[in-house]
Amino acid sequence: MEGSASSLIVAAAGAHGDPVAPVVLALALILLAAKLGGELAIRLRQPSVLGELVFGVLLGNLTLVGFDGFEAIKHDDTINMLAGLGVLILLFEVGLESTVAQMLRVGVSSLVVATLGVVAPFLLGWSVSSWLLPEASIYLHVFIGATLCATSVGITARVLKDLGSSDSDEARVILGAAVIDDVMGLVILSAVTGLIVAADRGQAFTAGTILGPLVKAIVFLAGSLTLGVAVTPRLFSAASRMRAPGVLLATGLAFCFALSWLANAIELAPIVGAFAAGLILEQVHYRSFVDRGEHPLEALIHPIASFLVPIFFVLMGMRTDLRAFAQPGVPALAVALTLAAILGKQACSLGVIGKGVDRLTVGIGMIPRGEVGLIFANIGLGLSVGGEHIVDAASFSAIVAMVIVTTMVTPPALTWSLGRVPKRT
Amino acid sequence: MEGSASSLIVAAAGAHGDPVAPVVLALALILLAAKLGGELAIRLRQPSVLGELVFGVLLGNLTLVGFDGFEAIKHDDTINMLAGLGVLILLFEVGLESTVAQMLRVGVSSLVVATLGVVAPFLLGWSVSSWLLPEASIYLHVFIGATLCATSVGITARVLKDLGSSDSDEARVILGAAVIDDVMGLVILSAVTGLIVAADRGQAFTAGTILGPLVKAIVFLAGSLTLGVAVTPRLFSAASRMRAPGVLLATGLAFCFALSWLANAIELAPIVGAFAAGLILEQVHYRSFVDRGEHPLEALIHPIASFLVPIFFVLMGMRTDLRAFAQPGVPALAVALTLAAILGKQACSLGVIGKGVDRLTVGIGMIPRGEVGLIFANIGLGLSVGGEHIVDAASFSAIVAMVIVTTMVTPPALTWSLGRVPKRT
């Protein structure tokens, strides 16, 4: 409802002046950038996600040459949400390509890989921080160590998909380990944050701060996988008795969204829930739909993913501020942290159990820190003890730089690494 | 970036506390409601959109029995935007089923139908208002007349799709007329609003207030159709030389979004642009994609529509406040306005030229006022002359009721009407 006469003239002149207009313009731009970037990457024999990231970086840093027409897109709520839905759909799609049984077969490998991939970067990050920033508090060292822990599974999942390798054993070890180290990273972050907040308030720090999130996470994963496997066939069998069009797609999406929400409610990343939903769902559950001539769920999800997933990667590129690299004191710390992040995750390759899984590929697949690293850095920026911020602007920029570089090096590195190994089909 | 210690504890406890979580929960709920409602409608031999609307009304009015857990969904920005994207995709999809040549063949019919369908409801609405509200100003009568003009094409497009009739001549006449009367409704609204604002300021009212929007609209439609037809084959031929996956879908969506934005920029409804984009695009433009084994654009758009379109209709149902019907003075005005709205559009059937097009179906297809009527009513609520509001709360509620009823009666009426006519295939 309009208030003043002047706003009415505007409303009357553009009676339909629809809030969807700037969003669709941004979407058209993002889709074109994604495809042009993807095309360039493919011609250079790289996965298209790298091109989407790079073209995103280009669009997002046009401010450096004086053009700021795209700045609003970076902070548009709808675009941000569509990107968030995109990464959920991506993880759901990747999860659909594996079954729970296949994941359990590599479960021990994933667990060991995840543990090594959390411990090594944590210790390396701590060491680098105390070496380069000797005057900083121990809290900063611990915090920087924590930001290096969690793998951002989105990039790796997408590269594996681009290269047609998402149903390989390497993919399962990496994705399983990424889910587990997301949980571990969360536990460490909760513990470190609890420690810092307790120190700031002069309160005692209890074991519950660490154990609470851990127990919840284990209960969620074990519970959703076992319960899901028991309940899903009945859910889809009931749905298959419906005659309305689009029931399979709607049921699949609703299942993915419900588990994403549940993961968040239990204080895990929503993508963990989306991945779990994809794992639980198997072709056999919705065979009656396919038998009567409907497309399988993967084929229905694919166009939605083609639309939404590039939004996430272009936006991630757009939000990369290249000026962060140029701040004083940042380059040295950024280089050291990036090396710690990359080398730390190579410890993962030691954890791969059994033959036929390429260890180097697993180590490389665990490198990207992406959005999880940025979430951690963001939280660290707001933490303080006795009024003094734990993470200062320079350390924050170095963490951002580490996230950018680990995200950018993974696609070409993984392409190279998977190219070395003959495909087992 | 977090500010206070307390928000940090929250952030630390749910380190991933993702803003996407409430959105995906709402989406899961909406998708399930859409499918359950659609299923019920289909079993009652009605198009599924009616079930989506009714289940939306149920969810949105649970406050009447004391449950307000779904209230936040009605005003969630992301859900609103997804619904807006859904209606764009729907009109794009419907536009894809016709070509510009087919539309031009029924063009004269559409123009006459649209003109009759604007003039008759305008005069009827004016008469009803001055009969039932004799003490109100002439501005209210004119305004109420204006709110009855524009057909909301979303409902009809969806019913025609549900019934497999979107490529019939009736569908083309209705959709063409709906696009034209959207333009005419806009011109009338702009004129009426300009008149009221001028009266409020004691200023003269110039012909430019009426002619400006009209000229722009004609230039847009004629320009986008002729230019589009010339440029599109080259655009898609260039795109078909790209090897990145998903180029056809991305180009098609970007084209739809760009024209939607352009329509809005020229002060038309974005759905007019989306429909024009669908009309312009023809299978022959992207045959080279299909020849190399990709799915045709319709098949790629369909799952995206299955996901997004029901959001629009469930949300429209949810926003229907049943209490509006019960306000004093509202029922009589609501009934009279609804009859004026329905009967007024039956004048459309007189405008159908040529044989083989069912006139009653065209008249019924033009009935729904939907979101365009609500936008008009909303603008009217904010208009005043000399500090006195033109449209009062009771008239507003009556307009809302008219919108609800015309939206709800169309699906069953159109189903019945199309069932009478043997399909010409």
PDB file of C-alpha atoms in Angstrom, chain B residues 44-272:
ATOM      1  CA  LEU B  44     -12.820 -34.704  -8.767  1.00  0.00           C
ATOM      2  CA  ARG B  45     -12.109 -34.235 -12.508  1.00  0.00           C
ATOM      3  CA  GLN B  46     -10.863 -30.658 -12.044  1.00  0.00           C
ATOM      4  CA  PRO B  47      -7.554 -29.154 -13.198  1.00  0.00           C
ATOM      5  CA  SER B  48      -4.858 -29.509 -10.534  1.00  0.00           C
ATOM      6  CA  VAL B  49      -4.374 -25.736 -10.246  1.00  0.00           C
ATOM      7  CA  LEU B  50      -7.765 -25.510  -8.494  1.00  0.00           C
ATOM      8  CA  GLY B  51      -6.544 -27.949  -5.850  1.00  0.00           C
ATOM      9  CA  GLU B  52      -3.340 -25.951  -5.419  1.00  0.00           C
ATOM     10  CA  LEU B  53      -5.350 -22.759  -4.859  1.00  0.00           C
ATOM     11  CA  VAL B  54      -7.782 -24.437  -2.431  1.00  0.00           C
ATOM     12  CA  PHE B  55      -5.022 -26.121  -0.394  1.00  0.00           C
ATOM     13  CA  GLY B  56      -3.260 -22.745  -0.346  1.00  0.00           C
ATOM     14  CA  VAL B  57      -6.413 -21.118   1.031  1.00  0.00           C
ATOM     15  CA  LEU B  58      -6.603 -23.858   3.703  1.00  0.00           C
ATOM     16  CA  LEU B  59      -2.954 -23.415   4.763  1.00  0.00           C
ATOM     17  CA  GLY B  60      -3.256 -19.632   4.739  1.00  0.00           C
ATOM     18  CA  ASN B  61      -6.403 -19.493   6.856  1.00  0.00           C
ATOM     19  CA  LEU B  62      -5.386 -21.883   9.626  1.00  0.00           C
ATOM     20  CA  THR B  63      -5.171 -18.720  11.753  1.00  0.00           C
ATOM     21  CA  LEU B  64      -8.979 -18.949  11.930  1.00  0.00           C
ATOM     22  CA  VAL B  65      -8.574 -22.120  14.009  1.00  0.00           C
ATOM     23  CA  GLY B  66      -5.722 -20.632  16.034  1.00  0.00           C
ATOM     24  CA  PHE B  67      -2.656 -21.968  14.170  1.00  0.00           C
ATOM     25  CA  ASP B  68      -0.343 -19.265  12.855  1.00  0.00           C
ATOM     26  CA  GLY B  69       2.775 -21.321  12.059  1.00  0.00           C
ATOM     27  CA  PHE B  70       2.501 -20.607   8.322  1.00  0.00           C
ATOM     28  CA  GLU B  71       1.991 -16.837   8.531  1.00  0.00           C
ATOM     29  CA  ALA B  72       5.675 -16.071   7.868  1.00  0.00           C
ATOM     30  CA  ILE B  73       5.517 -17.893   4.521  1.00  0.00           C
ATOM     31  CA  LYS B  74       2.923 -15.432   3.150  1.00  0.00           C
ATOM     32  CA  HIS B  75       5.345 -12.549   3.498  1.00  0.00           C
ATOM     33  CA  ASP B  76       8.650 -14.327   2.871  1.00  0.00           C
ATOM     34  CA  ASP B  77      10.565 -12.391   0.216  1.00  0.00           C
ATOM     35  CA  THR B  78      12.247 -15.437  -1.296  1.00  0.00           C
ATOM     36  CA  ILE B  79       9.028 -17.445  -1.601  1.00  0.00           C
ATOM     37  CA  ASN B  80       7.389 -14.398  -3.158  1.00  0.00           C
ATOM     38  CA  MET B  81      10.226 -14.081  -5.694  1.00  0.00           C
ATOM     39  CA  LEU B  82      10.178 -17.807  -6.495  1.00  0.00           C
ATOM     40  CA  ALA B  83       6.424 -17.479  -7.116  1.00  0.00           C
ATOM     41  CA  GLY B  84       7.145 -14.506  -9.401  1.00  0.00           C
ATOM     42  CA  LEU B  85       9.744 -16.543 -11.287  1.00  0.00           C
ATOM     43  CA  GLY B  86       7.211 -19.383 -11.450  1.00  0.00           C
ATOM     44  CA  VAL B  87       4.571 -17.294 -13.203  1.00  0.00           C
ATOM     45  CA  LEU B  88       7.208 -16.015 -15.665  1.00  0.00           C
ATOM     46  CA  ILE B  89       8.281 -19.579 -16.469  1.00  0.00           C
ATOM     47  CA  LEU B  90       4.620 -20.574 -16.883  1.00  0.00           C
ATOM     48  CA  LEU B  91       3.928 -17.801 -19.408  1.00  0.00           C
ATOM     49  CA  PHE B  92       7.202 -18.578 -21.203  1.00  0.00           C
ATOM     50  CA  GLU B  93       6.206 -22.246 -21.397  1.00  0.00           C
ATOM     51  CA  VAL B  94       2.732 -21.346 -22.692  1.00  0.00           C
ATOM     52  CA  GLY B  95       4.259 -18.914 -25.205  1.00  0.00           C
ATOM     53  CA  LEU B  96       6.578 -21.672 -26.465  1.00  0.00           C
ATOM     54  CA  GLU B  97       3.512 -23.664 -27.525  1.00  0.00           C
ATOM     55  CA  SER B  98       2.467 -20.996 -30.045  1.00  0.00           C
ATOM     56  CA  THR B  99       4.325 -19.140 -32.781  1.00  0.00           C
ATOM     57  CA  VAL B 100       4.099 -15.489 -33.736  1.00  0.00           C
ATOM     58  CA  ALA B 101       2.417 -16.487 -37.018  1.00  0.00           C
ATOM     59  CA  GLN B 102      -0.292 -18.452 -35.181  1.00  0.00           C
ATOM     60  CA  MET B 103      -0.901 -15.503 -32.876  1.00  0.00           C
ATOM     61  CA  LEU B 104      -1.178 -13.047 -35.763  1.00  0.00           C
ATOM     62  CA  ARG B 105      -3.785 -15.306 -37.369  1.00  0.00           C
ATOM     63  CA  VAL B 106      -6.044 -14.750 -34.344  1.00  0.00           C
ATOM     64  CA  GLY B 107      -4.704 -11.201 -33.791  1.00  0.00           C
ATOM     65  CA  VAL B 108      -7.807  -9.300 -34.930  1.00  0.00           C
ATOM     66  CA  SER B 109     -10.039 -11.553 -32.830  1.00  0.00           C
ATOM     67  CA  SER B 110      -7.791 -10.992 -29.814  1.00  0.00           C
ATOM     68  CA  LEU B 111      -7.838  -7.230 -30.306  1.00  0.00           C
ATOM     69  CA  VAL B 112     -11.640  -7.046 -30.549  1.00  0.00           C
ATOM     70  CA  VAL B 113     -12.055  -9.516 -27.659  1.00  0.00           C
ATOM     71  CA  ALA B 114      -9.689  -7.481 -25.505  1.00  0.00           C
ATOM     72  CA  THR B 115     -11.407  -4.180 -26.308  1.00  0.00           C
ATOM     73  CA  LEU B 116     -14.874  -5.534 -25.492  1.00  0.00           C
ATOM     74  CA  GLY B 117     -13.486  -7.226 -22.395  1.00  0.00           C
ATOM     75  CA  VAL B 118     -12.111  -3.923 -21.136  1.00  0.00           C
ATOM     76  CA  VAL B 119     -15.006  -1.609 -22.035  1.00  0.00           C
ATOM     77  CA  ALA B 120     -17.877  -3.791 -20.749  1.00  0.00           C
ATOM     78  CA  PRO B 121     -16.457  -4.576 -17.259  1.00  0.00           C
ATOM     79  CA  PHE B 122     -15.296  -0.956 -16.881  1.00  0.00           C
ATOM     80  CA  LEU B 123     -18.808   0.390 -17.502  1.00  0.00           C
ATOM     81  CA  LEU B 124     -20.465  -2.378 -15.439  1.00  0.00           C
ATOM     82  CA  GLY B 125     -18.092  -1.803 -12.515  1.00  0.00           C
ATOM     83  CA  TRP B 126     -18.709   1.939 -12.637  1.00  0.00           C
ATOM     84  CA  SER B 127     -22.507   1.352 -12.656  1.00  0.00           C
ATOM     85  CA  VAL B 128     -22.432  -1.154  -9.776  1.00  0.00           C
ATOM     86  CA  SER B 129     -20.302   1.178  -7.691  1.00  0.00           C
ATOM     87  CA  SER B 130     -22.499   4.256  -8.260  1.00  0.00           C
ATOM     88  CA  TRP B 131     -25.631   2.184  -7.600  1.00  0.00           C
ATOM     89  CA  LEU B 132     -24.446   0.551  -4.334  1.00  0.00           C
ATOM     90  CA  LEU B 133     -22.281   3.428  -3.059  1.00  0.00           C
ATOM     91  CA  PRO B 134     -24.273   6.512  -4.111  1.00  0.00           C
ATOM     92  CA  GLU B 135     -22.548   8.752  -1.549  1.00  0.00           C
ATOM     93  CA  ALA B 136     -19.007   7.932  -2.772  1.00  0.00           C
ATOM     94  CA  SER B 137     -17.027  10.174  -5.121  1.00  0.00           C
ATOM     95  CA  ILE B 138     -17.000   9.641  -8.883  1.00  0.00           C
ATOM     96  CA  TYR B 139     -13.294   8.748  -8.537  1.00  0.00           C
ATOM     97  CA  LEU B 140     -14.161   5.568  -6.619  1.00  0.00           C
ATOM     98  CA  HIS B 141     -16.630   4.524  -9.318  1.00  0.00           C
ATOM     99  CA  VAL B 142     -14.066   5.112 -12.048  1.00  0.00           C
ATOM    100  CA  PHE B 143     -11.413   3.304 -10.056  1.00  0.00           C
ATOM    101  CA  ILE B 144     -13.550   0.259  -9.354  1.00  0.00           C
ATOM    102  CA  GLY B 145     -14.376   0.154 -13.056  1.00  0.00           C
ATOM    103  CA  ALA B 146     -10.638   0.172 -13.809  1.00  0.00           C
ATOM    104  CA  THR B 147      -9.865  -2.710 -11.424  1.00  0.00           C
ATOM    105  CA  LEU B 148     -12.287  -4.912 -13.377  1.00  0.00           C
ATOM    106  CA  CYS B 149     -10.459  -4.483 -16.711  1.00  0.00           C
ATOM    107  CA  ALA B 150      -7.316  -6.601 -16.806  1.00  0.00           C
ATOM    108  CA  THR B 151      -7.527 -10.377 -17.156  1.00  0.00           C
ATOM    109  CA  SER B 152      -4.999 -12.307 -15.067  1.00  0.00           C
ATOM    110  CA  VAL B 153      -3.609 -14.648 -17.653  1.00  0.00           C
ATOM    111  CA  GLY B 154      -1.781 -16.935 -15.183  1.00  0.00           C
ATOM    112  CA  ILE B 155      -4.838 -18.916 -14.064  1.00  0.00           C
ATOM    113  CA  THR B 156      -6.248 -19.391 -17.566  1.00  0.00           C
ATOM    114  CA  ALA B 157      -2.852 -20.299 -18.998  1.00  0.00           C
ATOM    115  CA  ARG B 158      -2.435 -22.911 -16.296  1.00  0.00           C
ATOM    116  CA  VAL B 159      -5.918 -24.410 -16.733  1.00  0.00           C
ATOM    117  CA  LEU B 160      -5.411 -24.600 -20.499  1.00  0.00           C
ATOM    118  CA  LYS B 161      -2.103 -26.390 -19.859  1.00  0.00           C
ATOM    119  CA  ASP B 162      -3.634 -28.771 -17.296  1.00  0.00           C
ATOM    120  CA  LEU B 163      -6.313 -29.719 -19.840  1.00  0.00           C
ATOM    121  CA  GLY B 164      -3.861 -30.064 -22.723  1.00  0.00           C
ATOM    122  CA  SER B 165      -5.556 -27.242 -24.649  1.00  0.00           C
ATOM    123  CA  SER B 166      -2.828 -24.592 -24.691  1.00  0.00           C
ATOM    124  CA  ASP B 167      -2.226 -24.965 -28.420  1.00  0.00           C
ATOM    125  CA  SER B 168      -5.897 -24.529 -29.397  1.00  0.00           C
ATOM    126  CA  ASP B 169      -7.246 -21.474 -31.221  1.00  0.00           C
ATOM    127  CA  GLU B 170      -9.335 -20.610 -28.156  1.00  0.00           C
ATOM    128  CA  ALA B 171      -6.145 -20.523 -26.105  1.00  0.00           C
ATOM    129  CA  ARG B 172      -4.460 -18.219 -28.623  1.00  0.00           C
ATOM    130  CA  VAL B 173      -7.395 -15.804 -28.743  1.00  0.00           C
ATOM    131  CA  ILE B 174      -7.581 -15.718 -24.932  1.00  0.00           C
ATOM    132  CA  LEU B 175      -3.843 -15.345 -24.372  1.00  0.00           C
ATOM    133  CA  GLY B 176      -3.476 -12.717 -27.084  1.00  0.00           C
ATOM    134  CA  ALA B 177      -6.467 -10.811 -25.701  1.00  0.00           C
ATOM    135  CA  ALA B 178      -5.126 -11.117 -22.152  1.00  0.00           C
ATOM    136  CA  VAL B 179      -1.806  -9.575 -23.228  1.00  0.00           C
ATOM    137  CA  ILE B 180      -3.666  -6.761 -25.025  1.00  0.00           C
ATOM    138  CA  ASP B 181      -6.061  -6.075 -22.143  1.00  0.00           C
ATOM    139  CA  ASP B 182      -3.142  -6.041 -19.724  1.00  0.00           C
ATOM    140  CA  VAL B 183      -1.848  -3.159 -21.822  1.00  0.00           C
ATOM    141  CA  MET B 184      -5.303  -1.514 -21.973  1.00  0.00           C
ATOM    142  CA  GLY B 185      -5.864  -2.012 -18.239  1.00  0.00           C
ATOM    143  CA  LEU B 186      -2.523  -0.356 -17.605  1.00  0.00           C
ATOM    144  CA  VAL B 187      -3.437   2.591 -19.805  1.00  0.00           C
ATOM    145  CA  ILE B 188      -6.797   3.015 -18.023  1.00  0.00           C
ATOM    146  CA  LEU B 189      -5.190   2.677 -14.594  1.00  0.00           C
ATOM    147  CA  SER B 190      -2.486   5.191 -15.513  1.00  0.00           C
ATOM    148  CA  ALA B 191      -5.146   7.574 -16.806  1.00  0.00           C
ATOM    149  CA  VAL B 192      -7.431   7.182 -13.767  1.00  0.00           C
ATOM    150  CA  THR B 193      -4.534   7.514 -11.359  1.00  0.00           C
ATOM    151  CA  GLY B 194      -3.212  10.532 -13.239  1.00  0.00           C
ATOM    152  CA  LEU B 195      -6.693  12.059 -13.102  1.00  0.00           C
ATOM    153  CA  ILE B 196      -6.949  11.510  -9.345  1.00  0.00           C
ATOM    154  CA  VAL B 197      -3.433  12.757  -8.582  1.00  0.00           C
ATOM    155  CA  ALA B 198      -4.042  15.819 -10.799  1.00  0.00           C
ATOM    156  CA  ALA B 199      -7.363  16.502  -9.029  1.00  0.00           C
ATOM    157  CA  ASP B 200      -5.647  16.159  -5.654  1.00  0.00           C
ATOM    158  CA  ARG B 201      -3.055  18.757  -6.662  1.00  0.00           C
ATOM    159  CA  GLY B 202      -5.467  20.974  -8.560  1.00  0.00           C
ATOM    160  CA  GLN B 203      -3.367  20.485 -11.705  1.00  0.00           C
ATOM    161  CA  ALA B 204      -4.443  20.124 -15.284  1.00  0.00           C
ATOM    162  CA  PHE B 205      -4.669  16.626 -16.706  1.00  0.00           C
ATOM    163  CA  THR B 206      -2.951  16.178 -20.061  1.00  0.00           C
ATOM    164  CA  ALA B 207      -3.471  13.678 -22.828  1.00  0.00           C
ATOM    165  CA  GLY B 208       0.123  12.515 -22.372  1.00  0.00           C
ATOM    166  CA  THR B 209      -0.890  10.707 -19.185  1.00  0.00           C
ATOM    167  CA  ILE B 210      -3.008   8.394 -21.293  1.00  0.00           C
ATOM    168  CA  LEU B 211      -1.034   8.266 -24.513  1.00  0.00           C
ATOM    169  CA  GLY B 212       2.469   7.804 -23.025  1.00  0.00           C
ATOM    170  CA  PRO B 213       1.999   4.257 -21.674  1.00  0.00           C
ATOM    171  CA  LEU B 214      -0.038   3.235 -24.720  1.00  0.00           C
ATOM    172  CA  VAL B 215       2.629   4.238 -27.219  1.00  0.00           C
ATOM    173  CA  LYS B 216       5.369   2.560 -25.181  1.00  0.00           C
ATOM    174  CA  ALA B 217       3.397  -0.669 -24.941  1.00  0.00           C
ATOM    175  CA  ILE B 218       2.699  -0.826 -28.665  1.00  0.00           C
ATOM    176  CA  VAL B 219       6.325  -0.071 -29.496  1.00  0.00           C
ATOM    177  CA  PHE B 220       7.486  -2.808 -27.117  1.00  0.00           C
ATOM    178  CA  LEU B 221       5.186  -5.515 -28.417  1.00  0.00           C
ATOM    179  CA  ALA B 222       5.622  -4.723 -32.099  1.00  0.00           C
ATOM    180  CA  GLY B 223       9.360  -4.144 -31.632  1.00  0.00           C
ATOM    181  CA  SER B 224      10.102  -7.275 -29.599  1.00  0.00           C
ATOM    182  CA  LEU B 225       8.078  -9.480 -31.921  1.00  0.00           C
ATOM    183  CA  THR B 226       9.608  -8.212 -35.195  1.00  0.00           C
ATOM    184  CA  LEU B 227      13.125  -7.719 -33.860  1.00  0.00           C
ATOM    185  CA  GLY B 228      12.929 -10.955 -31.892  1.00  0.00           C
ATOM    186  CA  VAL B 229      11.930 -12.942 -34.937  1.00  0.00           C
ATOM    187  CA  ALA B 230      14.863 -11.451 -36.864  1.00  0.00           C
ATOM    188  CA  VAL B 231      17.525 -11.777 -34.156  1.00  0.00           C
ATOM    189  CA  THR B 232      16.589 -15.014 -32.355  1.00  0.00           C
ATOM    190  CA  PRO B 233      17.700 -17.477 -35.064  1.00  0.00           C
ATOM    191  CA  ARG B 234      21.166 -15.864 -35.093  1.00  0.00           C
ATOM    192  CA  LEU B 235      21.386 -15.830 -31.284  1.00  0.00           C
ATOM    193  CA  PHE B 236      20.588 -19.535 -30.998  1.00  0.00           C
ATOM    194  CA  SER B 237      22.737 -20.423 -33.970  1.00  0.00           C
ATOM    195  CA  ALA B 238      25.686 -18.729 -32.224  1.00  0.00           C
ATOM    196  CA  ALA B 239      24.803 -20.473 -28.955  1.00  0.00           C
ATOM    197  CA  SER B 240      24.630 -23.848 -30.684  1.00  0.00           C
ATOM    198  CA  ARG B 241      28.325 -23.530 -31.550  1.00  0.00           C
ATOM    199  CA  MET B 242      29.131 -23.669 -27.821  1.00  0.00           C
ATOM    200  CA  ARG B 243      30.108 -26.979 -26.270  1.00  0.00           C
ATOM    201  CA  ALA B 244      29.410 -26.252 -22.565  1.00  0.00           C
ATOM    202  CA  PRO B 245      26.570 -28.369 -21.157  1.00  0.00           C
ATOM    203  CA  GLY B 246      23.200 -26.699 -20.610  1.00  0.00           C
ATOM    204  CA  VAL B 247      23.713 -23.900 -23.152  1.00  0.00           C
ATOM    205  CA  LEU B 248      20.241 -24.296 -24.710  1.00  0.00           C
ATOM    206  CA  LEU B 249      18.424 -24.056 -21.380  1.00  0.00           C
ATOM    207  CA  ALA B 250      20.576 -21.145 -20.170  1.00  0.00           C
ATOM    208  CA  THR B 251      20.111 -19.215 -23.429  1.00  0.00           C
ATOM    209  CA  GLY B 252      16.356 -19.828 -23.407  1.00  0.00           C
ATOM    210  CA  LEU B 253      15.980 -18.769 -19.772  1.00  0.00           C
ATOM    211  CA  ALA B 254      18.225 -15.724 -20.234  1.00  0.00           C
ATOM    212  CA  PHE B 255      16.132 -14.711 -23.266  1.00  0.00           C
ATOM    213  CA  CYS B 256      12.895 -15.093 -21.273  1.00  0.00           C
ATOM    214  CA  PHE B 257      14.324 -13.163 -18.309  1.00  0.00           C
ATOM    215  CA  ALA B 258      15.761 -10.387 -20.477  1.00  0.00           C
ATOM    216  CA  LEU B 259      12.422  -9.788 -22.244  1.00  0.00           C
ATOM    217  CA  SER B 260      10.567  -9.917 -18.883  1.00  0.00           C
ATOM    218  CA  TRP B 261      12.898  -7.236 -17.574  1.00  0.00           C
ATOM    219  CA  LEU B 262      12.477  -5.182 -20.734  1.00  0.00           C
ATOM    220  CA  ALA B 263       8.666  -5.377 -20.472  1.00  0.00           C
ATOM    221  CA  ASN B 264       8.891  -4.107 -16.906  1.00  0.00           C
ATOM    222  CA  ALA B 265      11.310  -1.353 -17.931  1.00  0.00           C
ATOM    223  CA  ILE B 266       8.743  -0.165 -20.483  1.00  0.00           C
ATOM    224  CA  GLU B 267       6.104  -0.283 -17.723  1.00  0.00           C
ATOM    225  CA  LEU B 268       4.337  -3.454 -18.786  1.00  0.00           C
ATOM    226  CA  ALA B 269       3.884  -6.557 -16.636  1.00  0.00           C
ATOM    227  CA  PRO B 270       7.004  -8.803 -16.780  1.00  0.00           C
ATOM    228  CA  ILE B 271       4.734 -11.752 -17.705  1.00  0.00           C
ATOM    229  CA  VAL B 272       3.985  -9.987 -21.016  1.00  0.00           C
TER     230      VAL B 272
END
